[in-house]
GROMACS .gro file of C-alpha atoms in nm:
model
  200
    1LEU     CA    1  -3.276  -0.715   0.207
    2ARG     CA    2  -3.111  -1.047   0.291
    3ARG     CA    3  -3.393  -1.142   0.527
    4LEU     CA    4  -3.650  -1.047   0.265
    5ALA     CA    5  -3.471  -1.262   0.008
    6LEU     CA    6  -3.439  -1.563   0.240
    7VAL     CA    7  -3.749  -1.557   0.458
    8LYS     CA    8  -4.001  -1.416   0.214
    9THR     CA    9  -3.822  -1.572  -0.087
   10PHE     CA   10  -3.851  -1.244  -0.275
   11ARG     CA   11  -3.614  -1.327  -0.561
   12PRO     CA   12  -3.547  -0.976  -0.699
   13VAL     CA   13  -3.348  -0.887  -0.383
   14GLY     CA   14  -3.159  -1.218  -0.375
   15TYR     CA   15  -2.889  -1.097  -0.613
   16PRO     CA   16  -2.548  -0.955  -0.511
   17THR     CA   17  -2.569  -0.608  -0.360
   18LEU     CA   18  -2.349  -0.322  -0.486
   19ALA     CA   19  -2.273  -0.033  -0.248
   20PHE     CA   20  -2.088   0.294  -0.311
   21ALA     CA   21  -1.879   0.471  -0.045
   22VAL     CA   22  -1.885   0.845  -0.116
   23GLY     CA   23  -1.730   1.148   0.052
   24ASP     CA   24  -1.404   1.336   0.096
   25ASP     CA   25  -1.296   1.218   0.442
   26PRO     CA   26  -1.100   0.889   0.408
   27TYR     CA   27  -1.206   0.772   0.755
   28GLU     CA   28  -1.570   0.838   0.672
   29LEU     CA   29  -1.521   0.625   0.359
   30LEU     CA   30  -1.373   0.349   0.574
   31ALA     CA   31  -1.666   0.366   0.818
   32GLN     CA   32  -1.912   0.346   0.530
   33GLY     CA   33  -1.727   0.050   0.381
   34VAL     CA   34  -1.727  -0.142   0.710
   35ALA     CA   35  -2.098  -0.069   0.758
   36TYR     CA   36  -2.173  -0.199   0.408
   37VAL     CA   37  -1.968  -0.514   0.469
   38CYS     CA   38  -2.151  -0.572   0.799
   39LYS     CA   39  -2.479  -0.541   0.611
   40TYR     CA   40  -2.355  -0.806   0.362
   41ALA     CA   41  -2.285  -0.587   0.059
   42SER     CA   42  -2.133  -0.812  -0.206
   43VAL     CA   43  -1.928  -0.534  -0.369
   44VAL     CA   44  -1.820  -0.202  -0.215
   45VAL     CA   45  -1.696   0.061  -0.460
   46PHE     CA   46  -1.447   0.320  -0.330
   47PRO     CA   47  -1.267   0.615  -0.481
   48PRO     CA   48  -0.889   0.548  -0.481
   49ILE     CA   49  -0.776   0.470  -0.122
   50GLY     CA   50  -0.442   0.371   0.028
   51PRO     CA   51  -0.353   0.035   0.179
   52GLU     CA   52  -0.379   0.181   0.530
   53LEU     CA   53  -0.755   0.214   0.473
   54ALA     CA   54  -0.804  -0.103   0.272
   55LEU     CA   55  -0.647  -0.331   0.534
   56PRO     CA   56  -0.897  -0.258   0.817
   57LEU     CA   57  -1.182  -0.311   0.572
   58LEU     CA   58  -1.043  -0.647   0.460
   59ALA     CA   59  -0.991  -0.750   0.824
   60ALA     CA   60  -1.353  -0.659   0.904
   61ARG     CA   61  -1.472  -0.861   0.603
   62GLN     CA   62  -1.266  -1.162   0.708
   63ASN     CA   63  -1.408  -1.149   1.061
   64ILE     CA   64  -1.768  -1.108   0.942
   65TYR     CA   65  -1.744  -1.413   0.715
   66THR     CA   66  -1.565  -1.637   0.965
   67ASP     CA   67  -1.762  -1.940   1.078
   68PRO     CA   68  -1.805  -1.901   1.457
   69GLN     CA   69  -1.851  -2.277   1.497
   70VAL     CA   70  -1.502  -2.352   1.364
   71PRO     CA   71  -1.238  -2.308   1.637
   72ASN     CA   72  -0.955  -2.069   1.561
   73ALA     CA   73  -0.661  -2.312   1.550
   74ILE     CA   74  -0.299  -2.304   1.440
   75GLU     CA   75  -0.090  -2.588   1.300
   76ALA     CA   76   0.012  -2.836   1.568
   77LYS     CA   77   0.390  -2.868   1.544
   78LEU     CA   78   0.712  -2.780   1.725
   79TYR     CA   79   0.777  -2.406   1.721
   80GLU     CA   80   1.110  -2.243   1.799
   81VAL     CA   81   1.114  -1.904   1.970
   82GLY     CA   82   1.436  -1.702   1.989
   83GLY     CA   83   1.673  -1.961   1.838
   84PRO     CA   84   1.664  -2.232   2.107
   85GLY     CA   85   1.950  -2.472   2.173
   86PRO     CA   86   2.013  -2.790   2.374
   87ASP     CA   87   1.966  -2.613   2.710
   88SER     CA   88   1.640  -2.442   2.612
   89PRO     CA   89   1.311  -2.520   2.787
   90VAL     CA   90   1.034  -2.717   2.616
   91LEU     CA   91   0.687  -2.577   2.682
   92VAL     CA   92   0.367  -2.764   2.599
   93THR     CA   93   0.047  -2.588   2.494
   94THR     CA   94  -0.261  -2.639   2.277
   95ASN     CA   95  -0.328  -2.533   1.918
   96PHE     CA   96  -0.600  -2.282   2.010
   97ALA     CA   97  -0.469  -1.972   1.833
   98LEU     CA   98  -0.527  -1.732   2.121
   99THR     CA   99  -0.352  -1.963   2.367
  100TYR     CA  100  -0.053  -2.022   2.138
  101PHE     CA  101   0.002  -1.658   2.045
  102THR     CA  102  -0.027  -1.553   2.410
  103VAL     CA  103   0.229  -1.815   2.516
  104GLU     CA  104   0.460  -1.728   2.227
  105GLY     CA  105   0.442  -1.357   2.310
  106GLU     CA  106   0.526  -1.419   2.675
  107VAL     CA  107   0.818  -1.648   2.583
  108GLU     CA  108   0.953  -1.376   2.352
  109ARG     CA  109   0.909  -1.121   2.630
  110SER     CA  110   1.111  -1.341   2.866
  111LYS     CA  111   1.410  -1.330   2.627
  112VAL     CA  112   1.467  -1.701   2.705
  113PRO     CA  113   1.492  -1.905   2.381
  114ALA     CA  114   1.250  -2.198   2.397
  115TYR     CA  115   1.070  -2.474   2.211
  116ILE     CA  116   0.691  -2.473   2.216
  117ALA     CA  117   0.536  -2.815   2.150
  118VAL     CA  118   0.184  -2.749   2.025
  119ILE     CA  119  -0.061  -3.035   2.081
  120ASP     CA  120  -0.353  -3.081   1.841
  121THR     CA  121  -0.661  -3.026   2.055
  122GLU     CA  122  -0.882  -2.933   1.760
  123GLY     CA  123  -0.859  -2.566   1.848
  124LEU     CA  124  -0.956  -2.588   2.215
  125GLY     CA  125  -0.779  -2.403   2.495
  126VAL     CA  126  -0.597  -2.585   2.774
  127LEU     CA  127  -0.879  -2.627   3.025
  128ASN     CA  128  -1.149  -2.704   2.767
  129ALA     CA  129  -0.922  -2.954   2.590
  130TYR     CA  130  -0.844  -3.127   2.920
  131ALA     CA  131  -1.213  -3.141   3.016
  132ASP     CA  132  -1.297  -3.289   2.675
  133ASP     CA  133  -1.011  -3.547   2.686
  134ARG     CA  134  -0.833  -3.381   2.394
  135LEU     CA  135  -0.534  -3.292   2.612
  136THR     CA  136  -0.421  -3.606   2.790
  137ALA     CA  137  -0.091  -3.743   2.917
  138GLU     CA  138  -0.089  -3.998   2.635
  139LYS     CA  139  -0.141  -3.731   2.371
  140ILE     CA  140   0.134  -3.509   2.514
  141ILE     CA  141   0.378  -3.802   2.526
  142LYS     CA  142   0.294  -3.917   2.173
  143THR     CA  143   0.320  -3.567   2.028
  144VAL     CA  144   0.645  -3.472   2.201
  145ARG     CA  145   0.799  -3.801   2.082
  146GLU     CA  146   0.676  -3.741   1.726
  147TYR     CA  147   0.836  -3.396   1.723
  148GLY     CA  148   1.167  -3.547   1.838
  149VAL     CA  149   1.216  -3.257   2.073
  150MET     CA  150   1.391  -3.466   2.338
  151ASP     CA  151   1.663  -3.540   2.082
  152ARG     CA  152   1.724  -3.166   2.050
  153VAL     CA  153   1.771  -3.096   2.420
  154ASN     CA  154   2.009  -3.244   2.675
  155HIS     CA  155   1.799  -3.206   2.989
  156GLY     CA  156   1.493  -3.436   2.946
  157LYS     CA  157   1.250  -3.181   3.092
  158ILE     CA  158   0.917  -3.048   2.969
  159ILE     CA  159   0.700  -2.771   3.109
  160ILE     CA  160   0.325  -2.834   3.107
  161PRO     CA  161   0.055  -2.571   3.170
  162GLY     CA  162  -0.030  -2.517   3.535
  163LEU     CA  163  -0.397  -2.583   3.463
  164VAL     CA  164  -0.320  -2.949   3.387
  165ALA     CA  165  -0.080  -3.018   3.673
  166VAL     CA  166  -0.264  -3.348   3.736
  167LEU     CA  167  -0.096  -3.492   3.425
  168LYS     CA  168   0.254  -3.453   3.571
  169MET     CA  169   0.294  -3.792   3.741
  170GLU     CA  170   0.147  -3.992   3.455
  171ILE     CA  171   0.382  -3.831   3.202
  172GLN     CA  172   0.684  -3.881   3.429
  173GLU     CA  173   0.604  -4.246   3.501
  174GLU     CA  174   0.550  -4.325   3.132
  175THR     CA  175   0.858  -4.147   2.997
  176GLY     CA  176   1.113  -4.083   3.268
  177TRP     CA  177   1.114  -3.715   3.169
  178GLU     CA  178   1.116  -3.455   3.440
  179VAL     CA  179   0.782  -3.276   3.413
  180ILE     CA  180   0.771  -2.922   3.548
  181VAL     CA  181   0.437  -2.758   3.616
  182GLY     CA  182   0.440  -2.411   3.467
  183PRO     CA  183   0.228  -2.111   3.558
  184GLU     CA  184  -0.150  -2.129   3.526
  185ASP     CA  185  -0.156  -1.798   3.341
  186ALA     CA  186   0.064  -1.708   3.044
  187ALA     CA  187   0.151  -1.375   3.206
  188GLY     CA  188   0.361  -1.569   3.457
  189ILE     CA  189   0.582  -1.729   3.191
  190PRO     CA  190   0.857  -1.461   3.175
  191ALA     CA  191   0.919  -1.465   3.552
  192PHE     CA  192   0.892  -1.845   3.556
  193LEU     CA  193   1.151  -1.892   3.280
  194LYS     CA  194   1.391  -1.635   3.427
  195ASN     CA  195   1.367  -1.751   3.789
  196GLU     CA  196   1.259  -2.116   3.787
  197TRP     CA  197   1.403  -2.267   3.469
  198LYS     CA  198   1.726  -2.461   3.527
  199PRO     CA  199   1.834  -2.696   3.245
  200ASN     CA  200   2.041  -2.917   3.479
   0.00000   0.00000   0.00000
């Protein structure tokens, strides 16, 4: 219908589409609803359903109508995980949502309270941001200073992703901070924080 309305400019099918989910099985209703959303139904009418069935449908709708050209990014700021204090590590990562939530999850799993300084890379992951000059030593230095994180800790150390180890010397020379190269993969963060992290 949508193709007919757009390509053939057949106006009668260009209006919003109403679809009805019918049946007794709640999971069958959910499957129908998701299928209608995927086929761009404007309104899907259900018999009364619980929130446990409405939520997956709303998630499917949100994913279908997400612009794939817009990177999935989080707010670039200083995040605290586990109530960090002055001896807690400071990890640096990008604002690509998948990268941040993976790093945050691994820091939580380590049970080591930490600060995560998220750099605005316009939603790109570590390696892509580095390749596109959106993750540079200058940007890391500027952002960490803006967050004032070094005023919150007493060790003057930051941990950068292992994939951008080449930035270590430039950051150290510019700031005097001790730059520690972290693991290349987020899965290595718990062992790294437990075994390698020493505040002094």
